[in-house]
PDB file of C-alpha atoms in Angstrom:
ATOM      1  CA  UNK N   1      -9.525 -61.730  -2.818  1.00 41.00           C
ATOM      2  CA  UNK N   2     -12.990 -61.294  -1.344  1.00 39.00           C
ATOM      3  CA  UNK N   3     -11.712 -59.924   1.960  1.00 40.00           C
ATOM      4  CA  UNK N   4      -9.279 -57.633   0.191  1.00 34.00           C
ATOM      5  CA  UNK N   5     -12.039 -56.245  -2.039  1.00 30.00           C
ATOM      6  CA  UNK N   6     -14.336 -55.682   0.931  1.00 34.00           C
ATOM      7  CA  UNK N   7     -11.667 -53.734   2.789  1.00 34.00           C
ATOM      8  CA  UNK N   8     -11.080 -51.531  -0.269  1.00 29.00           C
ATOM      9  CA  UNK N   9     -14.810 -50.950  -0.679  1.00 33.00           C
ATOM     10  CA  UNK N  10     -15.108 -50.008   2.981  1.00 32.00           C
ATOM     11  CA  UNK N  11     -12.281 -47.513   2.609  1.00 34.00           C
ATOM     12  CA  UNK N  12     -14.064 -45.897  -0.324  1.00 30.00           C
ATOM     13  CA  UNK N  13     -17.228 -45.632   1.723  1.00 31.00           C
ATOM     14  CA  UNK N  14     -15.401 -43.933   4.597  1.00 31.00           C
ATOM     15  CA  UNK N  15     -13.683 -41.486   2.269  1.00 35.00           C
ATOM     16  CA  UNK N  16     -16.985 -40.653   0.638  1.00 37.00           C
ATOM     17  CA  UNK N  17     -18.523 -39.982   4.030  1.00 39.00           C
ATOM     18  CA  UNK N  18     -15.621 -37.723   5.002  1.00 41.00           C
ATOM     19  CA  UNK N  19     -15.934 -35.776   1.753  1.00 40.00           C
ATOM     20  CA  UNK N  20     -19.642 -35.307   2.327  1.00 44.00           C
ATOM     21  CA  UNK N  21     -18.934 -34.033   5.840  1.00 45.00           C
ATOM     22  CA  UNK N  22     -16.379 -31.567   4.511  1.00 45.00           C
ATOM     23  CA  UNK N  23     -18.810 -30.254   1.909  1.00 49.00           C
ATOM     24  CA  UNK N  24     -21.433 -29.792   4.584  1.00 50.00           C
ATOM     25  CA  UNK N  25     -18.982 -27.935   6.826  1.00 51.00           C
ATOM     26  CA  UNK N  26     -17.850 -25.682   3.998  1.00 51.00           C
ATOM     27  CA  UNK N  27     -21.386 -24.760   3.063  1.00 55.00           C
ATOM     28  CA  UNK N  28     -22.140 -23.889   6.688  1.00 63.00           C
ATOM     29  CA  UNK N  29     -19.257 -21.396   6.984  1.00 72.00           C
ATOM     30  CA  UNK N  30     -20.398 -17.771   7.355  1.00 83.00           C
ATOM     31  CA  UNK N  31     -19.655 -15.370   4.525  1.00 88.00           C
ATOM     32  CA  UNK N  32     -16.512 -13.275   5.073  1.00 90.00           C
ATOM     33  CA  UNK N  33     -16.983  -9.781   6.458  1.00 96.00           C
ATOM     34  CA  UNK N  34     -14.742  -6.731   6.247  1.00 97.00           C
ATOM     35  CA  UNK N  35     -13.737  -7.316   9.872  1.00 96.00           C
ATOM     36  CA  UNK N  36     -12.871 -10.999   9.366  1.00 97.00           C
ATOM     37  CA  UNK N  37     -10.858 -10.272   6.215  1.00 97.00           C
ATOM     38  CA  UNK N  38      -8.958  -7.484   7.985  1.00 98.00           C
ATOM     39  CA  UNK N  39      -8.252  -9.680  11.012  1.00 98.00           C
ATOM     40  CA  UNK N  40      -6.834 -12.415   8.771  1.00 97.00           C
ATOM     41  CA  UNK N  41      -4.780  -9.892   6.792  1.00 98.00           C
ATOM     42  CA  UNK N  42      -3.408  -8.359   9.988  1.00 98.00           C
ATOM     43  CA  UNK N  43      -2.271 -11.752  11.313  1.00 98.00           C
ATOM     44  CA  UNK N  44      -0.658 -12.696   8.011  1.00 98.00           C
ATOM     45  CA  UNK N  45       1.237  -9.416   7.633  1.00 98.00           C
ATOM     46  CA  UNK N  46       2.297  -9.204  11.288  1.00 97.00           C
ATOM     47  CA  UNK N  47       0.364  -6.014  12.013  1.00 97.00           C
ATOM     48  CA  UNK N  48      -1.386  -7.153  15.206  1.00 96.00           C
ATOM     49  CA  UNK N  49       1.306  -5.942  17.609  1.00 95.00           C
ATOM     50  CA  UNK N  50       3.140  -3.538  15.299  1.00 96.00           C
ATOM     51  CA  UNK N  51       3.192   0.010  16.665  1.00 96.00           C
ATOM     52  CA  UNK N  52       6.096   1.650  14.817  1.00 96.00           C
ATOM     53  CA  UNK N  53       8.068   0.844  11.669  1.00 96.00           C
ATOM     54  CA  UNK N  54      11.107   2.267   9.865  1.00 96.00           C
ATOM     55  CA  UNK N  55      11.962   1.470   6.252  1.00 93.00           C
ATOM     56  CA  UNK N  56      14.228   2.947   3.613  1.00 92.00           C
ATOM     57  CA  UNK N  57      16.038   2.531   0.331  1.00 88.00           C
ATOM     58  CA  UNK N  58      18.665   3.984  -1.978  1.00 82.00           C
ATOM     59  CA  UNK N  59      17.274   3.202  -5.426  1.00 81.00           C
ATOM     60  CA  UNK N  60      14.193   5.039  -6.606  1.00 88.00           C
ATOM     61  CA  UNK N  61      12.841   8.064  -8.436  1.00 89.00           C
ATOM     62  CA  UNK N  62      10.145  10.689  -8.096  1.00 89.00           C
ATOM     63  CA  UNK N  63       8.204  12.376 -10.891  1.00 87.00           C
ATOM     64  CA  UNK N  64       7.577  16.130 -10.790  1.00 85.00           C
ATOM     65  CA  UNK N  65       3.763  16.231 -10.867  1.00 82.00           C
ATOM     66  CA  UNK N  66       2.240  17.755 -14.004  1.00 80.00           C
ATOM     67  CA  UNK N  67       5.559  19.136 -15.322  1.00 84.00           C
ATOM     68  CA  UNK N  68       5.948  17.024 -18.475  1.00 83.00           C
ATOM     69  CA  UNK N  69       7.816  18.597 -21.397  1.00 83.00           C
ATOM     70  CA  UNK N  70       4.860  17.799 -23.686  1.00 85.00           C
ATOM     71  CA  UNK N  71       1.705  15.681 -23.659  1.00 84.00           C
ATOM     72  CA  UNK N  72       3.533  12.644 -25.087  1.00 83.00           C
ATOM     73  CA  UNK N  73       6.031  12.320 -22.240  1.00 83.00           C
ATOM     74  CA  UNK N  74       5.829  11.244 -18.608  1.00 85.00           C
ATOM     75  CA  UNK N  75       6.447  13.662 -15.753  1.00 86.00           C
ATOM     76  CA  UNK N  76      10.173  14.505 -15.495  1.00 89.00           C
ATOM     77  CA  UNK N  77      11.977  12.153 -13.127  1.00 91.00           C
ATOM     78  CA  UNK N  78      14.730  12.746 -10.606  1.00 92.00           C
ATOM     79  CA  UNK N  79      16.754  10.241  -8.615  1.00 92.00           C
ATOM     80  CA  UNK N  80      15.975   9.479  -4.965  1.00 93.00           C
ATOM     81  CA  UNK N  81      19.491   8.748  -3.713  1.00 93.00           C
ATOM     82  CA  UNK N  82      18.522   8.228  -0.070  1.00 93.00           C
ATOM     83  CA  UNK N  83      15.181   7.586   1.617  1.00 94.00           C
ATOM     84  CA  UNK N  84      14.031   6.747   5.143  1.00 96.00           C
ATOM     85  CA  UNK N  85      10.574   6.858   6.692  1.00 96.00           C
ATOM     86  CA  UNK N  86       9.445   6.156  10.250  1.00 97.00           C
ATOM     87  CA  UNK N  87       5.732   5.786  11.056  1.00 97.00           C
ATOM     88  CA  UNK N  88       4.279   5.570  14.555  1.00 97.00           C
ATOM     89  CA  UNK N  89       0.729   4.291  14.170  1.00 96.00           C
ATOM     90  CA  UNK N  90      -0.392   4.996  17.737  1.00 94.00           C
ATOM     91  CA  UNK N  91       0.909   8.578  17.719  1.00 95.00           C
ATOM     92  CA  UNK N  92      -0.302   9.157  14.125  1.00 96.00           C
ATOM     93  CA  UNK N  93       3.130  10.550  13.339  1.00 97.00           C
ATOM     94  CA  UNK N  94       5.456  10.259  10.377  1.00 97.00           C
ATOM     95  CA  UNK N  95       9.027  11.316   9.631  1.00 97.00           C
ATOM     96  CA  UNK N  96      10.380  11.200   6.076  1.00 96.00           C
ATOM     97  CA  UNK N  97      14.011  11.947   5.203  1.00 96.00           C
ATOM     98  CA  UNK N  98      14.522  12.197   1.447  1.00 93.00           C
ATOM     99  CA  UNK N  99      17.439  13.259  -0.744  1.00 93.00           C
ATOM    100  CA  UNK N 100      16.926  13.807  -4.468  1.00 91.00           C
ATOM    101  CA  UNK N 101      19.283  14.682  -7.319  1.00 92.00           C
ATOM    102  CA  UNK N 102      19.101  14.788 -11.097  1.00 93.00           C
ATOM    103  CA  UNK N 103      20.864  11.475 -11.637  1.00 91.00           C
ATOM    104  CA  UNK N 104      20.895  10.133 -15.196  1.00 91.00           C
ATOM    105  CA  UNK N 105      17.329  11.142 -16.010  1.00 88.00           C
ATOM    106  CA  UNK N 106      16.746  13.466 -19.014  1.00 86.00           C
ATOM    107  CA  UNK N 107      16.929  17.133 -18.083  1.00 85.00           C
ATOM    108  CA  UNK N 108      13.691  18.244 -19.727  1.00 84.00           C
ATOM    109  CA  UNK N 109      10.424  19.484 -18.335  1.00 80.00           C
ATOM    110  CA  UNK N 110       9.480  21.944 -15.619  1.00 81.00           C
ATOM    111  CA  UNK N 111       9.538  21.766 -11.837  1.00 80.00           C
ATOM    112  CA  UNK N 112      13.076  23.091 -11.386  1.00 84.00           C
ATOM    113  CA  UNK N 113      14.665  20.630 -13.811  1.00 85.00           C
ATOM    114  CA  UNK N 114      17.609  20.132 -13.934  1.00 90.00           C
ATOM    115  CA  UNK N 115      18.328  19.904 -10.218  1.00 88.00           C
ATOM    116  CA  UNK N 116      21.588  21.394  -9.032  1.00 88.00           C
ATOM    117  CA  UNK N 117      23.413  19.087  -6.642  1.00 90.00           C
ATOM    118  CA  UNK N 118      21.522  17.228  -3.931  1.00 92.00           C
ATOM    119  CA  UNK N 119      18.354  18.451  -2.272  1.00 90.00           C
ATOM    120  CA  UNK N 120      17.483  17.016   1.131  1.00 91.00           C
ATOM    121  CA  UNK N 121      14.120  17.495   2.829  1.00 90.00           C
ATOM    122  CA  UNK N 122      12.887  16.205   6.188  1.00 95.00           C
ATOM    123  CA  UNK N 123       9.105  16.049   6.326  1.00 96.00           C
ATOM    124  CA  UNK N 124       7.232  15.669   9.603  1.00 97.00           C
ATOM    125  CA  UNK N 125       3.666  14.988  10.667  1.00 97.00           C
ATOM    126  CA  UNK N 126       2.337  14.691  14.206  1.00 96.00           C
ATOM    127  CA  UNK N 127      -1.415  14.155  14.217  1.00 91.00           C
ATOM    128  CA  UNK N 128      -2.673  17.190  12.238  1.00 90.00           C
ATOM    129  CA  UNK N 129       0.488  19.327  12.299  1.00 96.00           C
ATOM    130  CA  UNK N 130       2.911  19.173   9.347  1.00 97.00           C
ATOM    131  CA  UNK N 131       6.231  20.890   8.823  1.00 97.00           C
ATOM    132  CA  UNK N 132       9.482  20.506   6.858  1.00 95.00           C
ATOM    133  CA  UNK N 133      13.080  20.899   7.947  1.00 90.00           C
ATOM    134  CA  UNK N 134      15.693  22.095   5.462  1.00 80.00           C
ATOM    135  CA  UNK N 135      18.996  22.513   7.176  1.00 76.00           C
ATOM    136  CA  UNK N 136      18.181  24.115  10.519  1.00 82.00           C
ATOM    137  CA  UNK N 137      15.049  25.877   9.292  1.00 86.00           C
ATOM    138  CA  UNK N 138      11.552  24.604  10.099  1.00 91.00           C
ATOM    139  CA  UNK N 139       8.725  25.608   7.765  1.00 94.00           C
ATOM    140  CA  UNK N 140       5.081  24.895   8.717  1.00 96.00           C
ATOM    141  CA  UNK N 141       3.186  23.140   5.916  1.00 95.00           C
ATOM    142  CA  UNK N 142      -0.485  22.929   6.943  1.00 95.00           C
ATOM    143  CA  UNK N 143      -1.482  22.273   3.323  1.00 92.00           C
ATOM    144  CA  UNK N 144       0.502  19.005   3.432  1.00 93.00           C
ATOM    145  CA  UNK N 145      -1.061  17.631   6.620  1.00 95.00           C
ATOM    146  CA  UNK N 146      -3.861  15.733   4.852  1.00 94.00           C
ATOM    147  CA  UNK N 147      -1.581  14.014   2.329  1.00 94.00           C
ATOM    148  CA  UNK N 148       1.004  13.029   4.954  1.00 96.00           C
ATOM    149  CA  UNK N 149      -1.751  11.593   7.131  1.00 96.00           C
ATOM    150  CA  UNK N 150      -3.101   9.669   4.133  1.00 96.00           C
ATOM    151  CA  UNK N 151       0.409   8.291   3.554  1.00 96.00           C
ATOM    152  CA  UNK N 152       0.263   6.686   7.008  1.00 97.00           C
ATOM    153  CA  UNK N 153      -3.029   4.901   6.280  1.00 97.00           C
ATOM    154  CA  UNK N 154      -1.949   3.940   2.761  1.00 96.00           C
ATOM    155  CA  UNK N 155       1.215   2.253   4.033  1.00 97.00           C
ATOM    156  CA  UNK N 156       0.903  -1.561   4.130  1.00 96.00           C
ATOM    157  CA  UNK N 157       0.246  -1.944   7.854  1.00 97.00           C
ATOM    158  CA  UNK N 158      -1.256   1.501   8.251  1.00 97.00           C
ATOM    159  CA  UNK N 159      -4.080   0.534   5.899  1.00 98.00           C
ATOM    160  CA  UNK N 160      -5.029  -2.344   8.191  1.00 98.00           C
ATOM    161  CA  UNK N 161      -4.925  -0.172  11.312  1.00 97.00           C
ATOM    162  CA  UNK N 162      -6.846   2.638   9.625  1.00 97.00           C
ATOM    163  CA  UNK N 163      -9.559   0.300   8.369  1.00 98.00           C
ATOM    164  CA  UNK N 164      -9.919  -1.268  11.830  1.00 97.00           C
ATOM    165  CA  UNK N 165     -10.006   2.058  13.685  1.00 95.00           C
ATOM    166  CA  UNK N 166     -13.240   3.239  15.361  1.00 94.00           C
ATOM    167  CA  UNK N 167     -15.480   5.067  12.904  1.00 92.00           C
ATOM    168  CA  UNK N 168     -13.675   3.783   9.792  1.00 95.00           C
ATOM    169  CA  UNK N 169     -16.751   1.749   8.750  1.00 95.00           C
ATOM    170  CA  UNK N 170     -14.910  -0.686   6.437  1.00 97.00           C
ATOM    171  CA  UNK N 171     -16.844  -2.210   3.551  1.00 97.00           C
ATOM    172  CA  UNK N 172     -15.912  -5.459   1.767  1.00 97.00           C
ATOM    173  CA  UNK N 173     -16.367  -6.079  -1.952  1.00 95.00           C
ATOM    174  CA  UNK N 174     -15.205  -9.289  -3.659  1.00 91.00           C
ATOM    175  CA  UNK N 175     -14.592  -9.099  -7.396  1.00 87.00           C
ATOM    176  CA  UNK N 176     -12.652 -10.637 -10.253  1.00 84.00           C
ATOM    177  CA  UNK N 177     -10.009  -8.665 -12.133  1.00 78.00           C
ATOM    178  CA  UNK N 178      -6.900  -9.301 -14.225  1.00 72.00           C
ATOM    179  CA  UNK N 179      -4.445  -6.721 -12.979  1.00 59.00           C
ATOM    180  CA  UNK N 180      -3.961  -3.045 -12.249  1.00 54.00           C
ATOM    181  CA  UNK N 181      -2.738  -0.147 -14.353  1.00 48.00           C
ATOM    182  CA  UNK N 182       0.772  -0.170 -12.883  1.00 52.00           C
ATOM    183  CA  UNK N 183       3.282  -2.845 -11.982  1.00 51.00           C
ATOM    184  CA  UNK N 184       0.698  -5.596 -11.422  1.00 55.00           C
ATOM    185  CA  UNK N 185      -0.828  -5.282 -14.891  1.00 55.00           C
ATOM    186  CA  UNK N 186      -1.216  -8.375 -17.021  1.00 58.00           C
ATOM    187  CA  UNK N 187      -1.864 -10.803 -14.198  1.00 62.00           C
ATOM    188  CA  UNK N 188      -4.256 -13.686 -14.715  1.00 71.00           C
ATOM    189  CA  UNK N 189      -7.917 -13.332 -13.847  1.00 77.00           C
ATOM    190  CA  UNK N 190      -8.096 -13.443 -10.043  1.00 83.00           C
ATOM    191  CA  UNK N 191     -10.621 -13.252  -7.237  1.00 85.00           C
ATOM    192  CA  UNK N 192      -9.708 -10.311  -4.989  1.00 92.00           C
ATOM    193  CA  UNK N 193     -11.059  -8.753  -1.816  1.00 96.00           C
ATOM    194  CA  UNK N 194     -11.450  -4.969  -1.820  1.00 96.00           C
ATOM    195  CA  UNK N 195     -11.719  -3.205   1.546  1.00 98.00           C
ATOM    196  CA  UNK N 196     -12.884   0.409   1.523  1.00 97.00           C
ATOM    197  CA  UNK N 197     -12.927   2.715   4.556  1.00 97.00           C
ATOM    198  CA  UNK N 198     -13.420   6.384   5.408  1.00 95.00           C
ATOM    199  CA  UNK N 199     -10.667   8.661   6.678  1.00 93.00           C
ATOM    200  CA  UNK N 200     -12.049  12.167   7.174  1.00 91.00           C
ATOM    201  CA  UNK N 201     -13.269  13.324   3.754  1.00 92.00           C
ATOM    202  CA  UNK N 202     -11.287  10.608   1.950  1.00 95.00           C
ATOM    203  CA  UNK N 203     -12.321   7.132   0.841  1.00 96.00           C
ATOM    204  CA  UNK N 204      -9.346   4.736   0.868  1.00 97.00           C
ATOM    205  CA  UNK N 205      -9.561   1.428  -1.016  1.00 97.00           C
ATOM    206  CA  UNK N 206      -7.227  -1.540  -0.562  1.00 97.00           C
ATOM    207  CA  UNK N 207      -6.906  -4.648  -2.726  1.00 96.00           C
ATOM    208  CA  UNK N 208      -6.052  -7.922  -0.967  1.00 96.00           C
ATOM    209  CA  UNK N 209      -4.716 -10.694  -3.195  1.00 93.00           C
ATOM    210  CA  UNK N 210      -4.906 -14.493  -3.055  1.00 91.00           C
ATOM    211  CA  UNK N 211      -1.777 -14.664  -0.863  1.00 94.00           C
ATOM    212  CA  UNK N 212      -3.636 -12.597   1.756  1.00 96.00           C
ATOM    213  CA  UNK N 213      -1.321  -9.623   1.189  1.00 97.00           C
ATOM    214  CA  UNK N 214      -2.144  -6.014   0.457  1.00 97.00           C
ATOM    215  CA  UNK N 215      -1.459  -5.427  -3.226  1.00 95.00           C
ATOM    216  CA  UNK N 216      -2.802  -1.952  -3.972  1.00 96.00           C
ATOM    217  CA  UNK N 217      -4.146   1.068  -2.046  1.00 97.00           C
ATOM    218  CA  UNK N 218      -5.727   4.086  -3.686  1.00 97.00           C
ATOM    219  CA  UNK N 219      -7.681   7.256  -3.025  1.00 97.00           C
ATOM    220  CA  UNK N 220      -8.084  10.691  -4.614  1.00 95.00           C
ATOM    221  CA  UNK N 221      -6.495  13.929  -3.445  1.00 92.00           C
ATOM    222  CA  UNK N 222      -6.669  17.566  -4.510  1.00 89.00           C
ATOM    223  CA  UNK N 223      -3.723  18.820  -6.561  1.00 82.00           C
ATOM    224  CA  UNK N 224      -3.227  22.415  -7.801  1.00 82.00           C
ATOM    225  CA  UNK N 225      -1.991  21.160 -11.194  1.00 77.00           C
ATOM    226  CA  UNK N 226      -4.008  18.003 -11.803  1.00 77.00           C
ATOM    227  CA  UNK N 227      -7.187  18.788  -9.867  1.00 84.00           C
ATOM    228  CA  UNK N 228      -8.847  15.672  -8.425  1.00 89.00           C
ATOM    229  CA  UNK N 229      -5.855  13.334  -8.757  1.00 89.00           C
ATOM    230  CA  UNK N 230      -5.696   9.555  -8.361  1.00 93.00           C
ATOM    231  CA  UNK N 231      -3.252   8.702  -5.557  1.00 93.00           C
ATOM    232  CA  UNK N 232      -2.173   5.079  -5.584  1.00 95.00           C
ATOM    233  CA  UNK N 233       0.398   2.723  -4.069  1.00 95.00           C
ATOM    234  CA  UNK N 234       1.222  -0.764  -5.355  1.00 95.00           C
ATOM    235  CA  UNK N 235       3.105  -3.318  -3.253  1.00 96.00           C
ATOM    236  CA  UNK N 236       5.025  -6.417  -4.368  1.00 94.00           C
ATOM    237  CA  UNK N 237       8.164  -8.520  -3.644  1.00 94.00           C
ATOM    238  CA  UNK N 238       7.129  -9.216  -0.061  1.00 96.00           C
ATOM    239  CA  UNK N 239       9.739 -10.174   2.538  1.00 95.00           C
ATOM    240  CA  UNK N 240       9.413 -11.213   6.180  1.00 95.00           C
ATOM    241  CA  UNK N 241      11.513  -9.623   8.914  1.00 92.00           C
ATOM    242  CA  UNK N 242      10.979 -10.695  12.536  1.00 91.00           C
ATOM    243  CA  UNK N 243       7.451 -11.855  11.823  1.00 94.00           C
ATOM    244  CA  UNK N 244       6.458  -8.717   9.915  1.00 96.00           C
ATOM    245  CA  UNK N 245       5.872  -8.919   6.162  1.00 97.00           C
ATOM    246  CA  UNK N 246       6.838  -5.826   4.159  1.00 96.00           C
ATOM    247  CA  UNK N 247       7.063  -5.191   0.389  1.00 95.00           C
ATOM    248  CA  UNK N 248      10.488  -4.934  -1.207  1.00 91.00           C
ATOM    249  CA  UNK N 249       8.987  -2.846  -4.026  1.00 90.00           C
TER     250      UNK N 249
END
């Protein structure tokens, strides 16, 4: 009994020493920086070697900005029946192919509601040049260049690459919050990392959750109807394809 007790006591002593060593090591770790958080996020999401990505879907909707029937209702919605986007991060280019139709949404409000048949648009951006194809006709859209460029850097992996680009000057803020206004509302109180970086005249902010995934990206853009308008993307239902994590919603 004596020998057995001594062995147990020795084990406790060793465990206590190991715990003390771990506490000392933890306290000596440097505080996270914007660069270290971004590097970890990039590895987790598979962005390190990602240069180009294509994604799409067949179930969605778009709201016609500022065209609500009255102040009590949301913007009128139309069905997105087909959607594909390809982004090349190195070339700073984007191609969006979108088809919309009225679907089963109520036919009230402005903005050309109700839609007649299907309307397909192919939207392009290469660096600072933007244009749209409808049928065989190309229409320059210089007023859309800023927003389409922002869409690249607000995409899940584009945010990482934009924040890590030369001159982006990312800033890290750690805070506690219990959800966002949209689909992530009502979550428990959580510790989140917020990375903020500069793209031209825009400040883009990304929220990184406890799973080391990008949860929300937001900025503000000019809109002829709404003025200085909040522009936000929320990401959830993450899936992994060939080592790259991408949101299903």
